[in-house]
């Protein structure tokens, strides 16, 4: 770069950095009005001292014209400083100012030089002062526009020095030299300042860019965390809100209802017959059913009703209700159950599931969200037991039952089971001869706090709270001991809970107890329920197989009350089927029960299974069952459950009778 190019660069407004141009414009626009103020006051002051000596046009007309130009320009720049401008505009304005510097500087110098011949020594000194102070002030004000500051310096200092030098006056020459040197120092300071300004601006820009990048990153992180939160609250299969979302929404909705003294309902929905779909058609079909049901439930979502999947085949709804809306709530619940019952197409097959629903309404019940949910769940449990495919609202009756359940839970948890549990033995008899074939061992719990508690009540609670394995172990070893002493070797029928079959370790413990007892395994019959089989078919089948290999018998208890498919029954290595009491009850007067029992018997004979009729209470029932060819019967008609001693006594008595009969027979021979 040659000297000319370097000079040109110095006196040109740079246009390669829009941000710098804008920063320059911003700083500059604030200083230009001050620059014109300096020029104006200096000029008026000089014109004032020359009023008497210089011609009219020089001390009046010229300052007036300059004054008007300076004031107009100053007002223009004050306005500019308040505007929001872009880089291109800023550049144009800076270039215009740069250009204006030349005429203003030349004219100002010319004007002040024109005054020199008219003044005395003081006045000439004032001219020198005018030029010096003006140039210093202007350089300061133009600091942010390097080109303009340099131009002013050259355009004023050089002629000024020439004029002062030519005057021959040593004071003025000294002033010019002094001024020249000070100007050089000022230029050096200005250039450094300009360089610092540029650098600072660049640093500011880098900082801004870093800040912007950081903000972008933060925004991306926020979006990612929002998405994670959304996914964490979404059920991955059905894409509706999940269990976690339900409980957080429940807590908030409950607090809201409490604060506004409003009402809030929770609906818990559970599918009936979902497991068989999974087992028969496979898990992907089961998934499709869940997605379809979630879709159907979602159609009920309104402003006040939100749907969630709690897991498995369980869904929940949060429903805002108004006072007196109970009927509408029940109707909504029923419509939901009805919508689930509609057939579902899986490929070319039609699948049918139904849904039961339990509802609890705050403030009728519920101390907090969890509590309200538990009550809805309890109502669901009732709906499933008594009122499938329909809706049940938690009511006073259930509140009482729930209170009792909690009480039993508490007492059972602290109970000394070893001491408080006992067994009763109910005979299973030959339908024709009435002879005892075996005994079903039935658990009895006499609590010092609650008195006698039915196994139908405490066994499910023990199952829920993981105490059933201990109960099974305890009672099985006792029953085996008792059975060992029975004369005539009748079999022992022992009820197993689904939990006993669900874990192989439990089954192995049962096997060890049988082996340890010294009783022939063929004399032991385990009763399992359909629920145990349906919960995890493969595991249940494996457990049953282990017990069968040992040589034990297996009965399917309460047959006909559960939801197992015959297909499953067929696949299990069963020995007996116990026909539930509900089909035996007044079978003589109920053609439907008669037909069912008849077909179950056909099934049993086809599958090579023995049949036992449970809950036989009346002679008429015995007669019908006999006529149908039922092998074995159990019920109050024959005997209520007996204590261990009475069971033994019954066997002794039967042995005595048989012995007497054979003696009588021998005597008649
Ligand atoms: P389950 O195995 O079906 O037992 C038969 C139930 O029917 C017994 O009730 C018995 O007393 C009753 N029963 C027998 N004959 C008649 C009759 O003619 N009429 C009427 N109305 N009832 C009759 P219990 O002893 O209250 O047992 C109820 C249920 O508790 C049992 O039903 C069984 O599922 C369960 N359970 C009892 N003991 C045990 C046990 O040791 N372990 C397990 N896991 N469950 C048990
Ligand atoms: Mg039983
Ligand atoms: Mg039974």
XYZ file of C-alpha atoms and ligand atoms in Angstrom, residues 527 557-558 578 580 614, ligand 3:
7
model
C -57.075 -76.627 44.616
C -61.770 -74.721 42.111
C -64.943 -72.631 41.676
C -64.921 -78.400 41.246
C -69.000 -73.864 41.765
C -69.462 -77.817 45.737
Mg -64.691 -73.670 45.858
